[in-house]
PDB file of C-alpha atoms in Angstrom:
ATOM      1  CA  UNK A 190       0.039  -0.515   0.093  1.00  0.00           C
ATOM      2  CA  UNK A 191       1.694   3.789  -0.382  1.00  0.00           C
ATOM      3  CA  UNK A 192       1.444   5.559   2.191  1.00  0.00           C
ATOM      4  CA  UNK A 193       0.040   9.464   1.514  1.00  0.00           C
ATOM      5  CA  UNK A 194       2.455  12.132   1.005  1.00  0.00           C
ATOM      6  CA  UNK A 195       3.450  14.298   2.650  1.00  0.00           C
ATOM      7  CA  UNK A 196       2.353  17.613   2.994  1.00  0.00           C
ATOM      8  CA  UNK A 197       4.075  21.427   1.596  1.00  0.00           C
ATOM      9  CA  UNK A 198       6.275  17.991  -0.108  1.00  0.00           C
ATOM     10  CA  UNK A 199       7.343  19.867  -3.715  1.00  0.00           C
ATOM     11  CA  UNK A 200       8.827  16.301  -3.944  1.00  0.00           C
ATOM     12  CA  UNK A 201       5.752  14.500  -3.103  1.00  0.00           C
ATOM     13  CA  UNK A 202       3.688  15.560  -6.652  1.00  0.00           C
ATOM     14  CA  UNK A 203       5.280  13.487  -8.003  1.00  0.00           C
ATOM     15  CA  UNK A 204       4.554  10.084  -5.682  1.00  0.00           C
ATOM     16  CA  UNK A 205       1.872   7.322  -7.014  1.00  0.00           C
ATOM     17  CA  UNK A 206      -0.249   8.624  -4.192  1.00  0.00           C
ATOM     18  CA  UNK A 207      -0.451  12.028  -5.157  1.00  0.00           C
ATOM     19  CA  UNK A 208      -1.806  10.633  -8.177  1.00  0.00           C
ATOM     20  CA  UNK A 209      -4.626   8.840  -7.454  1.00  0.00           C
ATOM     21  CA  UNK A 210      -5.939  11.815  -6.506  1.00  0.00           C
ATOM     22  CA  UNK A 211      -8.652  14.419  -6.651  1.00  0.00           C
ATOM     23  CA  UNK A 212      -5.741  17.190  -6.952  1.00  0.00           C
ATOM     24  CA  UNK A 213      -3.694  14.815  -9.925  1.00  0.00           C
ATOM     25  CA  UNK A 214      -3.277  17.516 -11.784  1.00  0.00           C
ATOM     26  CA  UNK A 215       0.368  17.601 -13.458  1.00  0.00           C
ATOM     27  CA  UNK A 216       1.840  20.696 -10.683  1.00  0.00           C
ATOM     28  CA  UNK A 217       5.018  22.342 -10.992  1.00  0.00           C
ATOM     29  CA  UNK A 218       7.102  22.427  -7.658  1.00  0.00           C
ATOM     30  CA  UNK A 219       7.066  25.846  -6.985  1.00  0.00           C
ATOM     31  CA  UNK A 220       2.625  25.517  -6.481  1.00  0.00           C
ATOM     32  CA  UNK A 221       3.397  23.518  -3.297  1.00  0.00           C
ATOM     33  CA  UNK A 222       2.154  26.144  -1.891  1.00  0.00           C
ATOM     34  CA  UNK A 223      -1.553  26.665  -3.186  1.00  0.00           C
ATOM     35  CA  UNK A 224      -1.491  23.004  -3.425  1.00  0.00           C
ATOM     36  CA  UNK A 225      -0.903  22.736   0.773  1.00  0.00           C
ATOM     37  CA  UNK A 226      -4.213  25.115   0.528  1.00  0.00           C
ATOM     38  CA  UNK A 227      -6.128  23.506  -1.565  1.00  0.00           C
ATOM     39  CA  UNK A 228      -5.130  20.088   0.871  1.00  0.00           C
ATOM     40  CA  UNK A 229      -6.435  21.805   3.509  1.00  0.00           C
ATOM     41  CA  UNK A 230      -9.919  23.305   1.989  1.00  0.00           C
ATOM     42  CA  UNK A 231     -10.596  19.848   1.359  1.00  0.00           C
ATOM     43  CA  UNK A 232     -10.227  18.325   4.424  1.00  0.00           C
ATOM     44  CA  UNK A 233     -12.357  21.989   6.090  1.00  0.00           C
ATOM     45  CA  UNK A 234     -14.895  20.146   3.139  1.00  0.00           C
ATOM     46  CA  UNK A 235     -14.980  16.963   4.677  1.00  0.00           C
ATOM     47  CA  UNK A 236     -15.509  17.666   8.160  1.00  0.00           C
ATOM     48  CA  UNK A 237     -18.246  20.438   6.839  1.00  0.00           C
ATOM     49  CA  UNK A 238     -20.303  17.115   4.210  1.00  0.00           C
ATOM     50  CA  UNK A 239     -18.738  14.549   6.195  1.00  0.00           C
ATOM     51  CA  UNK A 240     -21.628  14.363   8.601  1.00  0.00           C
ATOM     52  CA  UNK A 241     -24.732  15.780   6.355  1.00  0.00           C
ATOM     53  CA  UNK A 242     -24.249  12.801   3.870  1.00  0.00           C
ATOM     54  CA  UNK A 243     -23.711  11.143   6.852  1.00  0.00           C
ATOM     55  CA  UNK A 244     -27.310  11.668   8.190  1.00  0.00           C
ATOM     56  CA  UNK A 245     -28.524  11.171   4.922  1.00  0.00           C
ATOM     57  CA  UNK A 246     -28.152   7.972   5.057  1.00  0.00           C
ATOM     58  CA  UNK A 247     -29.190   7.144   8.655  1.00  0.00           C
ATOM     59  CA  UNK A 248     -32.268   9.075   7.187  1.00  0.00           C
ATOM     60  CA  UNK A 249     -32.602   6.836   4.214  1.00  0.00           C
ATOM     61  CA  UNK A 250     -31.011   3.411   6.167  1.00  0.00           C
ATOM     62  CA  UNK A 251     -33.647   3.716   9.189  1.00  0.00           C
ATOM     63  CA  UNK A 252     -36.796   5.391   8.117  1.00  0.00           C
ATOM     64  CA  UNK A 253     -37.120   3.053   4.703  1.00  0.00           C
ATOM     65  CA  UNK A 254     -35.723  -0.317   5.710  1.00  0.00           C
ATOM     66  CA  UNK A 255     -35.733  -0.636   9.218  1.00  0.00           C
ATOM     67  CA  UNK A 256     -36.905   0.842  12.140  1.00  0.00           C
ATOM     68  CA  UNK A 257     -39.091   3.158   9.951  1.00  0.00           C
ATOM     69  CA  UNK A 258     -37.250   6.573  12.061  1.00  0.00           C
ATOM     70  CA  UNK A 259     -34.757   8.647  11.337  1.00  0.00           C
ATOM     71  CA  UNK A 260     -33.263   8.493  15.091  1.00  0.00           C
ATOM     72  CA  UNK A 261     -33.855   4.744  16.297  1.00  0.00           C
ATOM     73  CA  UNK A 262     -32.230   5.670  18.808  1.00  0.00           C
ATOM     74  CA  UNK A 263     -28.264   6.316  20.184  1.00  0.00           C
ATOM     75  CA  UNK A 264     -26.500   2.255  19.347  1.00  0.00           C
ATOM     76  CA  UNK A 265     -27.936   1.741  16.303  1.00  0.00           C
ATOM     77  CA  UNK A 266     -26.884   5.922  14.905  1.00  0.00           C
ATOM     78  CA  UNK A 267     -23.385   4.700  16.347  1.00  0.00           C
ATOM     79  CA  UNK A 268     -23.350   1.144  14.579  1.00  0.00           C
ATOM     80  CA  UNK A 269     -24.458   2.994  11.311  1.00  0.00           C
ATOM     81  CA  UNK A 270     -21.564   5.371  11.801  1.00  0.00           C
ATOM     82  CA  UNK A 271     -18.716   3.501  12.252  1.00  0.00           C
ATOM     83  CA  UNK A 272     -20.095   1.133   9.500  1.00  0.00           C
ATOM     84  CA  UNK A 273     -19.566   4.396   7.183  1.00  0.00           C
ATOM     85  CA  UNK A 274     -16.602   5.265   8.761  1.00  0.00           C
ATOM     86  CA  UNK A 275     -14.729   2.423   8.128  1.00  0.00           C
ATOM     87  CA  UNK A 276     -16.108   2.053   4.751  1.00  0.00           C
ATOM     88  CA  UNK A 277     -14.615   5.470   3.691  1.00  0.00           C
ATOM     89  CA  UNK A 278     -10.902   4.838   5.836  1.00  0.00           C
ATOM     90  CA  UNK A 279     -11.075   1.156   4.019  1.00  0.00           C
ATOM     91  CA  UNK A 280     -11.124   3.824   0.598  1.00  0.00           C
ATOM     92  CA  UNK A 281      -8.560   5.511   1.844  1.00  0.00           C
ATOM     93  CA  UNK A 282      -6.626   2.711   3.917  1.00  0.00           C
ATOM     94  CA  UNK A 283      -6.082   0.416   0.861  1.00  0.00           C
ATOM     95  CA  UNK A 284      -5.640   3.774  -1.522  1.00  0.00           C
ATOM     96  CA  UNK A 285      -8.307   3.148  -4.020  1.00  0.00           C
ATOM     97  CA  UNK A 286      -8.263   4.409  -7.389  1.00  0.00           C
ATOM     98  CA  UNK A 287     -10.717   7.553  -7.571  1.00  0.00           C
ATOM     99  CA  UNK A 288     -11.469   6.093 -11.155  1.00  0.00           C
ATOM    100  CA  UNK A 289     -12.885   2.911 -10.121  1.00  0.00           C
ATOM    101  CA  UNK A 290     -14.907   3.942  -6.976  1.00  0.00           C
ATOM    102  CA  UNK A 291     -17.069   6.605  -9.118  1.00  0.00           C
ATOM    103  CA  UNK A 292     -17.764   4.094 -11.737  1.00  0.00           C
ATOM    104  CA  UNK A 293     -18.501   1.066  -8.845  1.00  0.00           C
ATOM    105  CA  UNK A 294     -21.228   3.790  -7.005  1.00  0.00           C
ATOM    106  CA  UNK A 295     -22.588   4.601 -10.407  1.00  0.00           C
ATOM    107  CA  UNK A 296     -23.035   1.683 -11.342  1.00  0.00           C
ATOM    108  CA  UNK A 297     -24.682   0.899  -8.066  1.00  0.00           C
ATOM    109  CA  UNK A 298     -26.571   3.425  -8.195  1.00  0.00           C
ATOM    110  CA  UNK A 299     -28.240   2.888 -11.757  1.00  0.00           C
ATOM    111  CA  UNK A 300     -29.242  -0.332 -10.445  1.00  0.00           C
ATOM    112  CA  UNK A 301     -30.803   0.445  -7.618  1.00  0.00           C
ATOM    113  CA  UNK A 302     -32.329   4.049  -9.234  1.00  0.00           C
ATOM    114  CA  UNK A 303     -32.882   2.927 -12.454  1.00  0.00           C
ATOM    115  CA  UNK A 304     -33.848  -0.553 -12.392  1.00  0.00           C
ATOM    116  CA  UNK A 305     -34.625  -1.697  -8.499  1.00  0.00           C
ATOM    117  CA  UNK A 306     -37.061   1.516  -7.730  1.00  0.00           C
ATOM    118  CA  UNK A 307     -38.926   0.776 -10.745  1.00  0.00           C
ATOM    119  CA  UNK A 308     -39.382  -2.823 -10.530  1.00  0.00           C
ATOM    120  CA  UNK A 309     -40.496  -2.691  -6.595  1.00  0.00           C
ATOM    121  CA  UNK A 310     -42.891  -0.385  -7.936  1.00  0.00           C
ATOM    122  CA  UNK A 311     -44.512  -2.784 -10.899  1.00  0.00           C
ATOM    123  CA  UNK A 312     -43.735  -5.873  -8.372  1.00  0.00           C
ATOM    124  CA  UNK A 313     -46.188  -3.832  -5.218  1.00  0.00           C
ATOM    125  CA  UNK A 314     -48.459  -2.726  -7.670  1.00  0.00           C
ATOM    126  CA  UNK A 315     -49.085  -6.098  -8.578  1.00  0.00           C
ATOM    127  CA  UNK A 316     -49.187  -7.269  -5.657  1.00  0.00           C
ATOM    128  CA  UNK A 317     -52.006  -4.521  -5.682  1.00  0.00           C
ATOM    129  CA  UNK A 318     -53.747  -5.647  -8.458  1.00  0.00           C
ATOM    130  CA  UNK A 319     -54.870  -8.936  -7.355  1.00  0.00           C
ATOM    131  CA  UNK A 320     -57.982  -9.308  -9.267  1.00  0.00           C
ATOM    132  CA  UNK A 321     -56.529  -8.644 -12.858  1.00  0.00           C
ATOM    133  CA  UNK A 322     -56.202 -10.933 -15.477  1.00  0.00           C
ATOM    134  CA  UNK A 323     -53.097 -14.082 -15.135  1.00  0.00           C
ATOM    135  CA  UNK A 324     -51.805 -12.330 -18.801  1.00  0.00           C
ATOM    136  CA  UNK A 325     -50.990  -9.119 -16.988  1.00  0.00           C
ATOM    137  CA  UNK A 326     -49.381 -10.625 -14.411  1.00  0.00           C
ATOM    138  CA  UNK A 327     -47.190 -12.761 -16.139  1.00  0.00           C
ATOM    139  CA  UNK A 328     -46.053  -9.346 -18.683  1.00  0.00           C
ATOM    140  CA  UNK A 329     -45.175  -6.967 -15.413  1.00  0.00           C
ATOM    141  CA  UNK A 330     -43.368  -9.777 -13.239  1.00  0.00           C
ATOM    142  CA  UNK A 331     -41.124 -11.095 -17.171  1.00  0.00           C
ATOM    143  CA  UNK A 332     -41.009  -6.965 -16.974  1.00  0.00           C
ATOM    144  CA  UNK A 333     -40.308  -6.557 -13.629  1.00  0.00           C
ATOM    145  CA  UNK A 334     -37.685  -9.063 -13.820  1.00  0.00           C
ATOM    146  CA  UNK A 335     -36.456  -7.539 -16.892  1.00  0.00           C
ATOM    147  CA  UNK A 336     -35.393  -4.900 -15.831  1.00  0.00           C
ATOM    148  CA  UNK A 337     -33.543  -6.477 -12.922  1.00  0.00           C
ATOM    149  CA  UNK A 338     -31.665  -8.071 -14.687  1.00  0.00           C
ATOM    150  CA  UNK A 339     -30.626  -5.546 -17.018  1.00  0.00           C
ATOM    151  CA  UNK A 340     -29.551  -3.386 -13.491  1.00  0.00           C
ATOM    152  CA  UNK A 341     -26.908  -6.925 -12.473  1.00  0.00           C
ATOM    153  CA  UNK A 342     -26.007  -7.335 -16.189  1.00  0.00           C
ATOM    154  CA  UNK A 343     -24.714  -3.813 -15.791  1.00  0.00           C
ATOM    155  CA  UNK A 344     -22.979  -4.262 -12.551  1.00  0.00           C
ATOM    156  CA  UNK A 345     -21.380  -7.235 -13.557  1.00  0.00           C
ATOM    157  CA  UNK A 346     -19.997  -5.488 -16.444  1.00  0.00           C
ATOM    158  CA  UNK A 347     -17.719  -3.094 -14.307  1.00  0.00           C
ATOM    159  CA  UNK A 348     -16.276  -6.140 -12.954  1.00  0.00           C
ATOM    160  CA  UNK A 349     -14.734  -6.393 -16.368  1.00  0.00           C
TER     161      UNK A 349
END
Protein backbone atom coordinates (compact mmCIF):
# COMPACT_ATOMS: atom_id res chain seq x y z
CA UNK A 1 0.00 0.00 0.00
CA UNK A 2 1.24 3.45 -0.82
CA UNK A 3 1.52 6.01 1.91
CA UNK A 4 0.11 9.48 1.44
CA UNK A 5 2.69 12.09 0.43
CA UNK A 6 3.83 14.55 3.08
CA UNK A 7 2.12 17.93 2.92
CA UNK A 8 4.07 20.85 1.49
CA UNK A 9 6.84 18.71 0.01
CA UNK A 10 7.29 19.52 -3.71
CA UNK A 11 8.84 16.10 -4.38
CA UNK A 12 5.66 14.42 -3.14
CA UNK A 13 3.76 15.78 -6.14
CA UNK A 14 5.36 13.05 -8.27
CA UNK A 15 4.46 10.13 -5.97
CA UNK A 16 1.95 7.42 -6.89
CA UNK A 17 -0.29 8.40 -3.97
CA UNK A 18 -0.55 11.98 -5.23
CA UNK A 19 -1.49 10.79 -8.72
CA UNK A 20 -4.31 8.69 -7.27
CA UNK A 21 -6.49 11.58 -6.14
CA UNK A 22 -8.65 14.42 -7.31
CA UNK A 23 -5.64 16.71 -7.07
CA UNK A 24 -3.63 14.67 -9.57
CA UNK A 25 -3.25 17.39 -12.21
CA UNK A 26 0.44 17.92 -12.89
CA UNK A 27 1.66 21.07 -11.19
CA UNK A 28 5.11 22.63 -11.05
CA UNK A 29 6.90 22.35 -7.70
CA UNK A 30 6.50 26.10 -7.20
CA UNK A 31 2.81 25.45 -6.53
CA UNK A 32 3.41 23.32 -3.42
CA UNK A 33 2.00 26.03 -1.15
CA UNK A 34 -1.25 26.47 -3.11
CA UNK A 35 -1.62 22.69 -3.13
CA UNK A 36 -1.23 22.68 0.64
CA UNK A 37 -4.00 25.28 0.86
CA UNK A 38 -6.16 23.18 -1.48
CA UNK A 39 -5.61 20.07 0.64
CA UNK A 40 -6.60 22.01 3.74
CA UNK A 41 -9.75 23.18 1.92
CA UNK A 42 -10.59 19.56 1.07
CA UNK A 43 -10.17 18.57 4.71
CA UNK A 44 -12.39 21.48 5.79
CA UNK A 45 -15.00 20.42 3.25
CA UNK A 46 -14.86 16.83 4.54
CA UNK A 47 -15.39 18.03 8.10
CA UNK A 48 -18.43 20.10 7.11
CA UNK A 49 -20.00 17.90 4.40
CA UNK A 50 -19.35 14.44 5.87
CA UNK A 51 -21.85 14.82 8.75
CA UNK A 52 -24.55 15.95 6.31
CA UNK A 53 -23.91 12.92 4.09
CA UNK A 54 -24.00 10.57 7.08
CA UNK A 55 -27.27 12.17 8.19
CA UNK A 56 -28.78 11.58 4.74
CA UNK A 57 -27.58 7.97 4.73
CA UNK A 58 -28.94 7.47 8.26
CA UNK A 59 -32.40 8.86 7.55
CA UNK A 60 -32.73 6.94 4.29
CA UNK A 61 -31.52 3.68 5.85
CA UNK A 62 -33.50 3.86 9.05
CA UNK A 63 -36.71 5.31 7.58
CA UNK A 64 -36.91 3.09 4.52
CA UNK A 65 -35.37 -0.16 5.64
CA UNK A 66 -35.25 -0.75 9.35
CA UNK A 67 -37.03 1.34 11.99
CA UNK A 68 -39.33 3.74 10.07
CA UNK A 69 -37.81 6.45 12.27
CA UNK A 70 -34.86 8.71 11.34
CA UNK A 71 -33.42 8.55 14.86
CA UNK A 72 -34.16 5.18 16.49
CA UNK A 73 -31.67 5.68 19.31
CA UNK A 74 -28.02 6.26 20.06
CA UNK A 75 -26.80 2.68 19.59
CA UNK A 76 -28.17 2.07 16.05
CA UNK A 77 -27.02 5.53 14.93
CA UNK A 78 -23.54 4.93 16.37
CA UNK A 79 -23.40 1.52 14.67
CA UNK A 80 -24.35 2.92 11.26
CA UNK A 81 -21.88 5.80 11.65
CA UNK A 82 -19.14 3.27 12.47
CA UNK A 83 -19.99 1.23 9.35
CA UNK A 84 -19.89 4.33 7.12
CA UNK A 85 -16.65 5.50 8.75
CA UNK A 86 -15.00 2.10 8.25
CA UNK A 87 -16.12 1.96 4.61
CA UNK A 88 -14.75 5.40 3.80
CA UNK A 89 -11.53 4.74 5.73
CA UNK A 90 -11.05 1.46 3.86
CA UNK A 91 -11.13 3.36 0.55
CA UNK A 92 -8.34 5.60 1.83
CA UNK A 93 -6.28 2.88 3.49
CA UNK A 94 -6.29 0.51 0.54
CA UNK A 95 -5.46 3.33 -1.89
CA UNK A 96 -8.24 2.56 -4.34
CA UNK A 97 -8.19 4.56 -7.55
CA UNK A 98 -10.88 7.20 -7.42
CA UNK A 99 -11.98 6.33 -10.97
CA UNK A 100 -12.75 2.76 -9.85
CA UNK A 101 -14.69 4.01 -6.83
CA UNK A 102 -16.75 6.36 -8.99
CA UNK A 103 -17.36 3.68 -11.63
CA UNK A 104 -18.70 1.15 -9.11
CA UNK A 105 -20.68 3.79 -7.22
CA UNK A 106 -22.33 4.84 -10.46
CA UNK A 107 -23.11 1.27 -11.40
CA UNK A 108 -24.71 0.47 -8.06
CA UNK A 109 -26.64 3.78 -8.06
CA UNK A 110 -27.92 2.95 -11.54
CA UNK A 111 -28.93 -0.51 -10.35
CA UNK A 112 -30.97 0.98 -7.54
CA UNK A 113 -32.42 4.10 -9.13
CA UNK A 114 -32.89 3.07 -12.77
CA UNK A 115 -33.70 -0.62 -12.40
CA UNK A 116 -34.64 -1.65 -8.85
CA UNK A 117 -36.95 1.23 -7.90
CA UNK A 118 -39.18 0.98 -11.02
CA UNK A 119 -39.17 -2.81 -10.71
CA UNK A 120 -40.16 -2.51 -7.05
CA UNK A 121 -43.00 -0.14 -7.91
CA UNK A 122 -44.21 -2.55 -10.60
CA UNK A 123 -43.97 -5.43 -8.13
CA UNK A 124 -45.98 -3.57 -5.51
CA UNK A 125 -48.58 -2.58 -8.10
CA UNK A 126 -48.73 -6.17 -9.26
CA UNK A 127 -49.36 -7.37 -5.72
CA UNK A 128 -52.07 -4.73 -5.25
CA UNK A 129 -53.82 -5.63 -8.50
CA UNK A 130 -54.60 -9.20 -7.54
CA UNK A 131 -57.81 -9.17 -9.53
CA UNK A 132 -56.13 -8.45 -12.89
CA UNK A 133 -55.87 -11.21 -15.45
CA UNK A 134 -53.24 -13.90 -15.15
CA UNK A 135 -51.69 -12.90 -18.51
CA UNK A 136 -51.29 -9.25 -17.43
CA UNK A 137 -49.64 -10.32 -14.18
CA UNK A 138 -47.24 -12.61 -16.04
CA UNK A 139 -46.30 -9.79 -18.44
CA UNK A 140 -45.66 -7.38 -15.58
CA UNK A 141 -43.63 -9.98 -13.73
CA UNK A 142 -41.52 -10.61 -16.85
CA UNK A 143 -40.98 -6.85 -17.28
CA UNK A 144 -39.94 -6.51 -13.64
CA UNK A 145 -37.55 -9.45 -13.86
CA UNK A 146 -36.11 -8.10 -17.09
CA UNK A 147 -35.43 -4.70 -15.51
CA UNK A 148 -33.65 -6.30 -12.59
CA UNK A 149 -31.57 -8.50 -14.90
CA UNK A 150 -30.51 -5.44 -16.92
CA UNK A 151 -29.42 -3.70 -13.70
CA UNK A 152 -27.44 -6.69 -12.50
CA UNK A 153 -25.81 -6.97 -15.93
CA UNK A 154 -24.79 -3.30 -15.73
CA UNK A 155 -23.08 -3.91 -12.40
CA UNK A 156 -21.46 -7.16 -13.62
CA UNK A 157 -19.93 -5.41 -16.63
CA UNK A 158 -17.99 -3.15 -14.24
CA UNK A 159 -15.95 -6.14 -13.01
CA UNK A 160 -14.29 -6.75 -16.38
